[in-house]
Coordinates of C-alpha atoms in Angstrom, one line a residue:
Chain A
M1 CA 83.3 105.0 111.5
I2 CA 82.3 104.2 108.0
D3 CA 78.9 105.9 108.5
K4 CA 80.7 109.0 109.8
L5 CA 83.0 109.1 106.7
I6 CA 80.1 108.6 104.2
K7 CA 78.0 111.2 106.0
R8 CA 80.8 113.7 105.7
I9 CA 81.4 112.8 102.0
I10 CA 77.7 113.6 101.4
E11 CA 77.8 116.9 103.4
L12 CA 80.8 118.1 101.5
Q13 CA 79.8 116.4 98.2
N14 CA 83.5 115.4 98.1
P15 CA 84.9 111.9 98.2
T16 CA 88.5 113.3 98.3
C17 CA 91.2 112.0 100.7
V18 CA 94.4 114.0 101.0
G19 CA 97.4 111.8 101.2
L20 CA 100.0 113.2 103.5
D21 CA 103.0 111.2 102.1
T22 CA 105.2 114.1 103.1
D23 CA 108.7 113.4 101.9
F24 CA 111.1 116.1 103.1
N25 CA 112.2 116.6 99.5
Y26 CA 108.7 117.6 98.6
L27 CA 108.8 120.7 100.8
P28 CA 109.3 124.2 99.3
D29 CA 112.9 125.5 99.4
N30 CA 112.3 128.0 102.2
L31 CA 111.2 125.1 104.6
K32 CA 114.2 123.0 103.6
E33 CA 116.9 125.7 103.8
G34 CA 119.6 124.9 106.3
V35 CA 117.8 121.8 107.6
T36 CA 120.1 118.9 108.7
G37 CA 119.2 115.8 110.7
F38 CA 116.0 114.0 111.3
R39 CA 114.6 116.3 114.1
K40 CA 114.8 119.5 112.1
A41 CA 113.6 117.7 109.0
T42 CA 110.5 116.3 110.7
N43 CA 109.8 119.6 112.4
A44 CA 109.6 121.1 108.9
I45 CA 107.3 118.2 107.8
C46 CA 105.0 118.9 110.8
E47 CA 104.8 122.6 109.9
F48 CA 104.0 121.7 106.3
N49 CA 101.4 119.1 107.2
K50 CA 99.7 121.5 109.7
N51 CA 99.4 124.2 107.1
I52 CA 98.0 121.8 104.5
I53 CA 95.5 120.4 107.1
D54 CA 94.4 124.0 108.0
A55 CA 93.9 124.8 104.3
V56 CA 91.8 121.7 103.4
C57 CA 90.0 120.6 106.6
D58 CA 86.7 122.3 105.8
I59 CA 86.5 120.9 102.2
V60 CA 87.7 117.3 102.4
P61 CA 86.4 114.6 104.7
A62 CA 89.6 112.7 105.4
V63 CA 93.4 112.5 105.2
K64 CA 95.5 109.4 104.7
V65 CA 98.9 109.4 106.3
Q66 CA 101.4 107.0 104.7
I67 CA 103.6 105.8 107.6
A68 CA 106.5 104.8 105.4
Y69 CA 107.3 108.5 104.8
Y70 CA 107.7 108.9 108.5
E71 CA 109.4 105.6 109.4
M72 CA 112.2 106.7 107.2
Y73 CA 113.1 109.4 109.7
G74 CA 113.1 106.9 112.6
V75 CA 111.9 107.9 116.0
E76 CA 111.7 111.5 115.0
G77 CA 109.6 110.5 112.0
M78 CA 107.2 108.6 114.3
K79 CA 106.8 111.8 116.4
A80 CA 105.8 113.7 113.3
F81 CA 103.5 110.9 112.2
K82 CA 101.7 111.0 115.6
Y83 CA 101.6 114.8 115.5
T84 CA 100.0 114.7 112.1
L85 CA 97.4 112.1 113.1
D86 CA 96.5 114.1 116.3
Y87 CA 96.3 117.5 114.5
A88 CA 94.2 116.2 111.7
R89 CA 91.8 114.5 114.1
K90 CA 91.6 117.7 116.2
K91 CA 90.6 119.6 113.1
G92 CA 87.7 117.2 112.5
L93 CA 89.2 115.1 109.7
I94 CA 88.8 111.4 109.6
V95 CA 92.3 110.0 109.7
I96 CA 93.4 106.9 107.8
A97 CA 96.7 105.4 108.9
D98 CA 98.1 103.8 105.7
C99 CA 100.3 101.1 107.3
K100 CA 99.3 97.9 105.4
R101 CA 100.1 95.9 108.5
N102 CA 99.8 92.2 108.6
D103 CA 100.9 89.3 110.8
I104 CA 99.7 86.3 112.7
G105 CA 96.9 86.8 115.3
S106 CA 98.9 87.5 118.4
T107 CA 101.1 90.0 116.6
A108 CA 98.2 91.5 114.6
S109 CA 96.6 92.3 117.9
C110 CA 99.6 94.5 118.8
Y111 CA 99.2 96.4 115.5
S112 CA 95.5 96.8 116.1
K113 CA 96.2 98.2 119.6
A114 CA 98.7 100.7 118.2
Y115 CA 96.4 102.3 115.6
I116 CA 92.7 101.6 116.3
G117 CA 92.7 100.0 119.7
K118 CA 94.3 100.7 123.1
T119 CA 97.4 99.4 124.9
E120 CA 97.1 98.4 128.5
I121 CA 99.8 98.9 131.1
G122 CA 99.2 98.2 134.7
G123 CA 95.5 98.1 134.3
K124 CA 95.3 101.5 132.5
K125 CA 94.6 101.7 128.8
A126 CA 96.0 104.4 126.4
R127 CA 96.1 105.0 122.7
A128 CA 99.5 104.9 121.1
L129 CA 99.2 106.2 117.5
P130 CA 95.5 107.1 117.3
A131 CA 93.9 106.8 113.9
D132 CA 90.3 106.3 112.8
M133 CA 90.9 103.8 110.0
L134 CA 93.8 101.5 109.1
T135 CA 95.0 99.8 106.0
V136 CA 96.0 96.1 106.4
N137 CA 97.2 93.3 104.1
G138 CA 95.2 90.0 104.1
Y139 CA 97.8 87.6 102.9
L140 CA 97.7 85.7 106.3
G141 CA 94.0 85.0 106.2
F142 CA 91.3 85.7 108.8
D143 CA 93.3 85.1 112.0
G144 CA 95.5 88.0 111.0
I145 CA 92.4 90.2 110.5
K146 CA 90.4 89.1 113.5
P147 CA 92.1 91.3 116.1
F148 CA 91.4 94.4 114.0
V149 CA 87.8 93.3 113.7
S150 CA 87.6 93.2 117.6
D151 CA 88.8 96.8 117.8
I152 CA 86.5 97.9 115.0
I153 CA 83.6 96.8 117.2
E154 CA 84.9 98.0 120.5
N155 CA 86.3 101.3 119.4
K156 CA 84.1 102.2 116.4
K157 CA 86.9 102.1 113.8
S158 CA 87.4 100.8 110.3
I159 CA 90.0 98.9 108.3
F160 CA 90.7 98.7 104.6
V161 CA 92.2 95.4 103.3
L162 CA 94.4 95.4 100.2
V163 CA 92.5 93.8 97.3
K164 CA 93.7 95.2 94.0
T165 CA 96.6 97.6 94.3
S166 CA 97.3 100.5 91.9
N167 CA 100.9 99.8 91.1
P168 CA 102.0 98.4 87.7
S169 CA 103.2 95.0 89.0
G170 CA 100.1 94.6 91.3
G171 CA 98.8 92.0 88.9
E172 CA 101.9 89.8 89.1
L173 CA 100.2 87.9 91.9
Q174 CA 96.8 89.5 92.3
N175 CA 95.7 88.8 88.7
L176 CA 96.7 85.1 88.6
K177 CA 93.7 82.9 87.9
L178 CA 92.6 80.3 90.5
E179 CA 91.3 76.8 89.7
N180 CA 87.8 78.1 90.5
G181 CA 88.0 80.6 87.7
K182 CA 88.4 83.7 89.9
C183 CA 91.5 85.9 90.0
I184 CA 93.4 86.1 93.3
Y185 CA 92.2 89.7 93.8
E186 CA 88.6 88.6 93.3
Q187 CA 89.1 85.8 95.9
M188 CA 90.6 88.3 98.3
G189 CA 87.6 90.6 97.6
E190 CA 85.2 87.8 98.4
L191 CA 87.0 87.2 101.7
V192 CA 86.9 90.9 102.6
E193 CA 83.2 91.1 101.8
D194 CA 82.7 88.1 104.0
W195 CA 84.8 89.5 106.9
G196 CA 82.7 92.6 106.9
K197 CA 79.2 91.1 106.6
F198 CA 78.3 91.6 110.3
F199 CA 79.4 95.2 110.4
V200 CA 77.3 96.9 107.7
G201 CA 76.3 100.4 108.6
K202 CA 73.3 102.5 107.6
Y203 CA 74.5 103.3 104.1
G204 CA 74.9 99.7 103.3
Y205 CA 78.7 99.6 103.6
S206 CA 80.7 97.7 106.2
E207 CA 83.5 98.7 108.5
V208 CA 85.8 96.3 106.6
G209 CA 86.7 98.1 103.4
A210 CA 88.9 97.3 100.5
V211 CA 91.8 99.1 98.8
V212 CA 91.0 99.1 95.1
G213 CA 93.3 101.0 92.8
A214 CA 92.0 103.7 90.3
T215 CA 94.4 102.5 87.7
H216 CA 92.5 99.2 86.8
P217 CA 88.9 100.2 85.9
E218 CA 87.9 96.7 84.6
E219 CA 88.9 94.9 87.7
A220 CA 87.4 97.7 89.9
A221 CA 84.1 97.3 88.1
R222 CA 84.1 93.6 88.7
L223 CA 84.9 94.1 92.4
R224 CA 82.1 96.7 92.8
S225 CA 79.5 94.4 91.4
Q226 CA 80.9 91.5 93.6
M227 CA 81.4 93.4 96.8
K228 CA 78.0 95.1 97.4
N229 CA 78.7 96.0 101.0
T230 CA 82.4 96.9 100.8
F231 CA 83.5 100.5 100.8
F232 CA 86.6 101.2 98.6
L233 CA 89.7 103.3 99.4
I234 CA 90.9 104.2 96.0
P235 CA 94.5 105.2 95.5
G236 CA 96.1 106.0 92.2
Y237 CA 94.2 109.1 91.1
G238 CA 96.4 111.9 89.7
A239 CA 100.2 111.3 89.9
Q240 CA 99.8 107.5 89.4
G241 CA 97.6 108.0 86.3
G242 CA 94.0 107.2 87.5
S243 CA 91.2 109.5 86.3
A244 CA 87.7 110.3 87.5
E245 CA 86.4 108.5 84.4
M246 CA 88.4 105.4 85.3
L247 CA 87.3 105.2 88.9
K248 CA 83.6 106.0 88.7
V249 CA 83.0 102.3 88.4
C250 CA 83.8 102.1 92.1
F251 CA 80.7 104.1 93.0
D252 CA 77.1 102.9 93.3
K253 CA 74.0 104.5 91.8
R254 CA 73.7 106.8 94.8
G255 CA 77.3 108.1 94.0
L256 CA 78.6 106.4 97.1
G257 CA 80.9 103.5 97.8
G258 CA 84.4 105.0 97.8
I259 CA 86.9 107.6 98.8
V260 CA 89.6 108.7 96.4
N261 CA 93.1 109.4 97.6
S262 CA 95.5 111.9 96.0
S263 CA 98.9 112.6 97.6
R264 CA 101.5 114.3 95.4
A265 CA 99.0 116.1 93.1
I266 CA 97.7 117.9 96.2
I267 CA 100.6 118.3 98.6
C268 CA 103.0 119.2 95.7
A269 CA 100.4 121.3 93.8
Y270 CA 102.5 124.4 94.5
K271 CA 104.9 123.0 91.9
N272 CA 102.2 122.8 89.3
E273 CA 102.2 125.6 86.6
K274 CA 98.4 125.7 87.1
Y275 CA 98.6 127.0 90.7
K276 CA 101.6 129.3 90.1
G277 CA 101.8 132.2 92.5
L278 CA 100.0 130.3 95.3
G279 CA 101.7 129.2 98.5
Y280 CA 101.8 125.4 99.1
A281 CA 98.8 125.4 101.4
E282 CA 96.7 127.6 99.1
A283 CA 97.8 125.5 96.1
A284 CA 96.8 122.3 98.0
R285 CA 93.3 123.8 98.7
A286 CA 92.9 124.8 95.0
A287 CA 93.9 121.3 93.9
C288 CA 91.3 119.8 96.3
I289 CA 88.6 122.1 94.9
D290 CA 89.6 121.1 91.3
M291 CA 89.6 117.4 92.3
Q292 CA 86.1 117.8 93.9
K293 CA 84.8 119.3 90.7
D294 CA 86.4 116.6 88.6
L295 CA 85.0 113.8 90.8
S296 CA 81.6 115.2 91.3
S297 CA 81.1 116.0 87.6
T298 CA 81.9 112.4 86.8
I299 CA 80.3 110.6 89.7
G300 CA 77.3 112.9 90.1
H301 CA 75.5 114.0 93.2
M302 CA 76.6 111.9 96.2
G303 CA 73.9 110.4 98.4
K304 CA 70.9 110.7 96.1
Chain B
M1 CA 124.5 89.5 104.7
I2 CA 123.2 86.0 104.1
D3 CA 126.7 84.6 103.9
K4 CA 127.5 86.3 107.2
L5 CA 124.5 84.7 108.8
I6 CA 125.2 81.2 107.4
K7 CA 128.9 81.5 108.5
R8 CA 127.8 82.4 112.0
I9 CA 125.3 79.5 112.0
I10 CA 128.1 77.1 111.1
E11 CA 130.5 78.5 113.7
L12 CA 127.9 78.2 116.5
Q13 CA 126.3 75.0 115.0
N14 CA 123.1 76.8 115.9
P15 CA 120.4 78.0 113.5
T16 CA 118.4 79.6 116.3
C17 CA 117.0 83.1 116.1
V18 CA 115.7 84.7 119.3
G19 CA 112.5 86.6 118.8
L20 CA 112.3 89.7 120.9
D21 CA 108.5 90.1 120.8
T22 CA 108.7 91.7 124.1
D23 CA 105.2 92.5 125.4
F24 CA 105.3 94.4 128.6
N25 CA 103.0 91.7 130.1
Y26 CA 105.7 89.1 129.5
L27 CA 108.1 90.8 132.0
P28 CA 108.8 89.3 135.4
D29 CA 106.8 91.0 138.2
N30 CA 109.7 92.9 139.6
L31 CA 110.2 94.7 136.3
K32 CA 106.5 95.5 136.0
E33 CA 106.0 96.8 139.6
G34 CA 104.7 100.3 139.8
V35 CA 105.2 100.9 136.1
T36 CA 102.7 103.2 134.5
G37 CA 102.7 104.9 131.1
F38 CA 104.5 104.1 127.8
R39 CA 107.9 105.6 128.8
K40 CA 108.4 103.6 131.9
A41 CA 107.0 100.4 130.3
T42 CA 109.4 100.7 127.4
N43 CA 112.3 101.4 129.7
A44 CA 111.6 98.1 131.4
I45 CA 111.3 96.4 128.0
C46 CA 114.7 97.8 127.1
E47 CA 116.3 96.5 130.3
F48 CA 114.7 93.1 129.7
N49 CA 115.9 92.9 126.1
K50 CA 119.4 94.1 127.0
N51 CA 119.8 91.3 129.6
I52 CA 118.4 88.7 127.2
I53 CA 120.8 89.9 124.5
D54 CA 123.8 89.8 126.9
A55 CA 122.8 86.2 128.0
V56 CA 122.5 84.8 124.4
C57 CA 124.7 86.8 122.1
D58 CA 127.6 84.3 122.2
I59 CA 125.4 81.2 121.5
V60 CA 122.9 82.4 118.8
P61 CA 123.6 84.1 115.5
A62 CA 120.6 86.4 115.3
V63 CA 117.7 88.0 116.9
K64 CA 114.4 88.9 115.3
V65 CA 112.6 92.0 116.6
Q66 CA 108.9 92.1 115.9
I67 CA 108.0 95.7 115.5
A68 CA 104.3 95.3 116.3
Y69 CA 105.3 94.8 120.0
Y70 CA 106.9 98.2 119.9
E71 CA 104.5 100.2 117.8
M72 CA 101.8 99.4 120.3
Y73 CA 103.7 101.8 122.7
G74 CA 103.8 104.5 120.1
V75 CA 106.8 106.9 119.9
E76 CA 108.3 105.5 123.1
G77 CA 107.9 102.0 121.7
M78 CA 109.9 103.0 118.6
K79 CA 112.7 104.3 120.8
A80 CA 112.8 100.9 122.5
F81 CA 112.7 99.2 119.1
K82 CA 115.7 101.2 117.9
Y83 CA 117.5 100.7 121.2
T84 CA 117.0 97.0 120.8
L85 CA 118.3 96.9 117.2
D86 CA 121.3 99.0 118.1
Y87 CA 122.2 97.1 121.2
A88 CA 121.9 93.7 119.5
R89 CA 124.0 94.8 116.5
K90 CA 126.6 96.2 118.9
K91 CA 126.8 92.8 120.6
G92 CA 127.6 91.2 117.2
L93 CA 124.2 89.7 116.5
I94 CA 122.6 89.8 113.1
V95 CA 119.4 91.7 113.5
I96 CA 116.2 90.9 111.6
A97 CA 113.5 93.6 111.7
D98 CA 110.3 91.7 111.4
C99 CA 108.0 94.4 109.9
K100 CA 106.4 92.6 106.9
R101 CA 106.3 95.9 105.1
N102 CA 104.7 96.3 101.7
D103 CA 103.6 99.0 99.4
I104 CA 103.9 100.5 95.9
G105 CA 107.4 101.3 94.6
S106 CA 107.8 104.9 95.7
T107 CA 106.5 104.0 99.2
A108 CA 108.4 100.8 99.5
S109 CA 111.6 102.8 98.9
C110 CA 110.8 104.8 102.1
Y111 CA 110.4 101.5 104.1
S112 CA 113.7 100.3 102.6
K113 CA 115.5 103.4 103.6
A114 CA 114.1 103.1 107.1
Y115 CA 115.4 99.6 107.8
I116 CA 118.1 98.5 105.4
G117 CA 119.0 101.7 103.5
K118 CA 119.7 105.3 104.3
T119 CA 117.6 108.5 104.4
E120 CA 119.0 111.6 102.8
I121 CA 118.5 115.1 104.2
G122 CA 120.3 118.1 102.7
G123 CA 122.8 115.9 100.9
K124 CA 123.7 113.9 104.1
K125 CA 122.7 110.3 104.5
A126 CA 121.8 108.6 107.8
R127 CA 120.2 105.4 108.9
A128 CA 116.9 105.6 110.7
L129 CA 116.1 102.2 112.2
P130 CA 119.2 100.2 111.3
A131 CA 118.6 96.4 110.8
D132 CA 120.6 93.8 108.8
M133 CA 117.6 92.0 107.4
L134 CA 113.9 92.9 107.0
T135 CA 110.8 90.8 106.4
V136 CA 108.4 92.0 103.6
N137 CA 105.1 91.0 102.1
G138 CA 105.1 90.4 98.3
Y139 CA 101.3 90.8 97.6
L140 CA 102.1 93.9 95.4
G141 CA 104.5 92.1 93.1
F142 CA 108.0 93.1 92.0
D143 CA 107.8 96.8 91.9
G144 CA 107.0 96.7 95.6
I145 CA 110.1 94.6 96.2
K146 CA 112.6 96.3 93.8
P147 CA 113.5 99.2 96.2
F148 CA 114.6 96.7 98.8
V149 CA 116.7 94.8 96.3
S150 CA 118.5 98.1 95.5
D151 CA 119.4 98.5 99.2
I152 CA 120.4 94.8 99.4
I153 CA 123.0 95.5 96.8
E154 CA 124.1 98.9 98.0
N155 CA 124.2 98.2 101.7
K156 CA 124.9 94.4 101.8
K157 CA 121.5 93.6 103.5
S158 CA 118.9 90.9 103.1
I159 CA 115.1 90.5 103.0
F160 CA 112.7 87.7 103.7
V161 CA 109.5 87.6 101.7
L162 CA 106.4 86.0 103.2
V163 CA 105.7 82.8 101.4
K164 CA 103.9 80.3 103.7
T165 CA 103.0 81.7 107.1
S166 CA 102.8 79.7 110.3
N167 CA 99.4 80.7 111.5
P168 CA 96.3 78.5 111.3
S169 CA 94.5 80.5 108.7
G170 CA 97.6 81.1 106.6
G171 CA 96.2 78.7 104.0
E172 CA 93.0 80.5 103.6
L173 CA 94.5 82.4 100.7
Q174 CA 98.0 80.9 100.4
N175 CA 96.8 77.3 99.8
L176 CA 94.3 78.1 97.1
K177 CA 95.1 76.3 93.9
L178 CA 95.8 78.3 90.7
E179 CA 94.8 77.4 87.2
N180 CA 98.4 76.3 86.5
G181 CA 98.1 73.6 89.3
K182 CA 100.3 75.4 91.8
C183 CA 99.1 76.8 95.1
I184 CA 99.4 80.6 95.7
Y185 CA 102.3 80.0 98.2
E186 CA 104.2 78.0 95.6
Q187 CA 103.7 80.7 93.1
M188 CA 104.9 83.3 95.6
G189 CA 107.9 81.0 96.3
E190 CA 108.7 80.9 92.6
L191 CA 108.6 84.7 92.4
V192 CA 110.9 84.9 95.4
E193 CA 113.4 82.5 94.0
D194 CA 113.3 84.5 90.8
W195 CA 113.8 87.9 92.6
G196 CA 116.9 86.5 94.3
K197 CA 118.6 84.8 91.4
F198 CA 121.2 87.5 90.8
F199 CA 122.2 87.7 94.5
V200 CA 123.3 84.2 95.4
G201 CA 126.2 84.0 97.8
K202 CA 128.9 81.6 98.4
Y203 CA 126.8 79.0 100.2
G204 CA 124.3 78.9 97.3
Y205 CA 121.6 81.0 99.0
S206 CA 120.4 84.4 97.9
E207 CA 119.9 87.7 99.7
V208 CA 116.1 87.4 99.0
G209 CA 114.9 84.8 101.5
A210 CA 111.5 83.5 102.3
V211 CA 109.4 83.2 105.4
V212 CA 108.2 79.6 105.7
G213 CA 106.4 78.4 108.8
A214 CA 107.5 75.4 110.8
T215 CA 103.9 74.3 111.3
H216 CA 103.4 73.1 107.7
P217 CA 106.0 70.4 107.0
E218 CA 104.5 69.2 103.7
E219 CA 104.4 72.6 102.2
A220 CA 107.8 73.4 103.5
A221 CA 109.3 70.3 101.9
R222 CA 107.7 71.2 98.6
L223 CA 109.1 74.8 98.9
R224 CA 112.6 73.5 99.8
S225 CA 112.8 71.3 96.7
Q226 CA 111.4 74.1 94.5
M227 CA 113.5 77.0 95.9
K228 CA 117.0 75.7 95.8
N229 CA 118.7 79.1 96.3
T230 CA 116.3 80.6 98.8
F231 CA 117.2 80.7 102.5
F232 CA 114.2 80.3 104.9
L233 CA 113.3 82.2 108.0
I234 CA 111.2 79.7 109.9
P235 CA 108.8 80.9 112.5
G236 CA 106.4 78.7 114.5
Y237 CA 108.8 76.6 116.5
G238 CA 107.9 76.2 120.1
A239 CA 104.9 78.2 121.3
Q240 CA 103.1 77.9 117.9
G241 CA 103.5 74.1 117.8
G242 CA 106.3 73.5 115.3
S243 CA 109.0 70.9 116.2
A244 CA 112.5 70.2 115.0
E245 CA 111.2 67.1 113.2
M246 CA 108.6 69.1 111.4
L247 CA 111.0 71.8 110.2
K248 CA 114.0 69.7 109.2
V249 CA 112.6 69.5 105.7
C250 CA 113.6 73.2 105.4
F251 CA 117.3 72.2 105.5
D252 CA 119.5 70.9 102.7
K253 CA 121.9 67.9 102.8
R254 CA 124.6 70.1 104.3
G255 CA 122.3 71.0 107.2
L256 CA 121.9 74.6 105.9
G257 CA 119.1 76.6 104.4
G258 CA 117.2 78.0 107.3
I259 CA 117.1 79.9 110.6
V260 CA 114.5 79.0 113.2
N261 CA 112.8 81.6 115.2
S262 CA 111.5 81.1 118.7
S263 CA 110.1 84.0 120.7
R264 CA 107.9 83.3 123.7
A265 CA 109.5 79.9 124.5
I266 CA 112.9 81.7 125.0
I267 CA 112.0 85.1 126.4
C268 CA 109.4 83.7 128.7
A269 CA 111.4 80.6 129.5
Y270 CA 111.6 81.8 133.1
K271 CA 107.9 80.9 133.5
N272 CA 108.6 77.3 132.4
E273 CA 108.8 74.7 135.2
K274 CA 111.8 73.3 133.5
Y275 CA 113.9 76.4 134.2
K276 CA 112.6 77.0 137.7
G277 CA 115.0 78.9 139.9
L278 CA 116.7 80.7 137.0
G279 CA 116.4 84.4 136.3
Y280 CA 114.8 85.4 133.1
A281 CA 118.1 85.9 131.2
E282 CA 119.6 82.7 132.5
A283 CA 116.4 80.8 131.6
A284 CA 116.5 82.3 128.1
R285 CA 120.1 81.1 127.7
A286 CA 119.2 77.7 128.9
A287 CA 116.2 77.5 126.5
C288 CA 118.5 78.5 123.6
I289 CA 121.0 75.8 124.6
D290 CA 118.1 73.3 124.7
M291 CA 116.8 74.5 121.3
Q292 CA 120.3 74.2 119.8
K293 CA 120.5 70.6 121.0
D294 CA 117.0 69.8 119.7
L295 CA 117.7 71.4 116.3
S296 CA 121.2 70.0 115.8
S297 CA 120.3 66.5 116.9
T298 CA 117.6 66.5 114.2
I299 CA 119.2 68.5 111.4
G300 CA 122.7 67.1 112.0
H301 CA 126.0 68.9 111.6
M302 CA 125.6 72.2 109.9
G303 CA 128.0 73.0 106.9
K304 CA 129.2 69.5 106.2

């Protein structure tokens, strides 16, 4: 799946991922009017997501759907989550389920089935919440990652393991120095590079990627030079303060090596003075085009 | 909520938590017969869980529901997850949602709303997937924990942060030594103790607990002496190899300080030669009684 993503980034010259972190409160007033209860709220979210997807699917390679924004509406939220995954995949987008799942092996295998594998009942296999890529947390070490790796192989999927997160307190644990001189995030990076070494695709990047925040350029630069075969999912651009200049260190000489997520700056672009007069879907498209320009002018041509 | 849990442990003289990690494949043949598709499978899981809950609710203080085992059945699985939480709470059990959620602050607040808080739509607040306690992963540092702490205060709930996990490769990252001489799990333990310091209840334990596996007694002993005010959720007893002898280091002189989870050894007790002839619910009850005897004979009277 990583080759497919990189191919699409090159075709579109756009390493932008649209984050569908669709809080009901983000919706325009006309979609919120008179809405009560989880079912109606999530119907409105689905309509919003559908229109955003329609507006951007020909100019961006991928969407990232943050499951927390759906879990908070319970079962109805999960229906909307699945709808969003299904619709985005139908429209040709690569879909990253941002779930940061983690557990011991037997339990991790259930998570893997849910998002990138298949669940068997009475000899028949079916997909539960089908995504193409999944974010996971590596705090439990390799036996919590292994089940995902099995599904990567069997179902041609990818994962991204948290290495260096974009939030202000990310360093509280991640930046502590180990006895061996490395920081925890560097050690995690080393593990991730190792976990992916047998699954390197034709562009030199493996199916086991890393989450590396745009807000910490020094750390990102260190990780890029240390993790030659690891593709980065880069959150923190836009609303969280990361800029193209800050994150260009995540890319290699060919202009490859990462995909940059932006959520609020795209899906809430209609609230931005810059896009005044545009509907929310048109504003999202315009924000994606601006983001593509910003990224490509800094990173250069992708896939030289 | 931690006081309520400890009070109930003392009343029942039983620090046992029943893990409802109900894989469809664990069900007895008569519940599986002719079942196809997620809806029928999860209906069977609900029936199974209901009967287990009815059989144990007067002898154990809590259940832990591992969400991965429900997510793998998609939206239908989430319905079964909610049904299980609701039914267990209705029967007076304290319900731990084992979700190990983690993300940056804004996203963590959505997870918190989902399980221990409330979600607001059009000025009205409702609970999505109501649990009493939630497991979380602290890799992102305090701003990923803060939203949960807010809901702990507002809604009288608790969380358990992963510190030392029970799986074989848990030490791959957690046992690495830091420059300051501590292991990563000890450092995480220190953070957790600190995060909970303002929320210590009448038994001396805070609403911010820790997950500490039964399978690593040396590490657990070190954590117990270091984390005086932190209550432990202890997985790994039974099927994973942890014994009462191994985990008694998690308890203080009063016989308090932890709750021990067992999943497969209880819900699959009907497959155990020892409980031959009993139905699955009766076998689960018998296994809980045996576990209570084993734990109390080792830990001693609870709440001296």
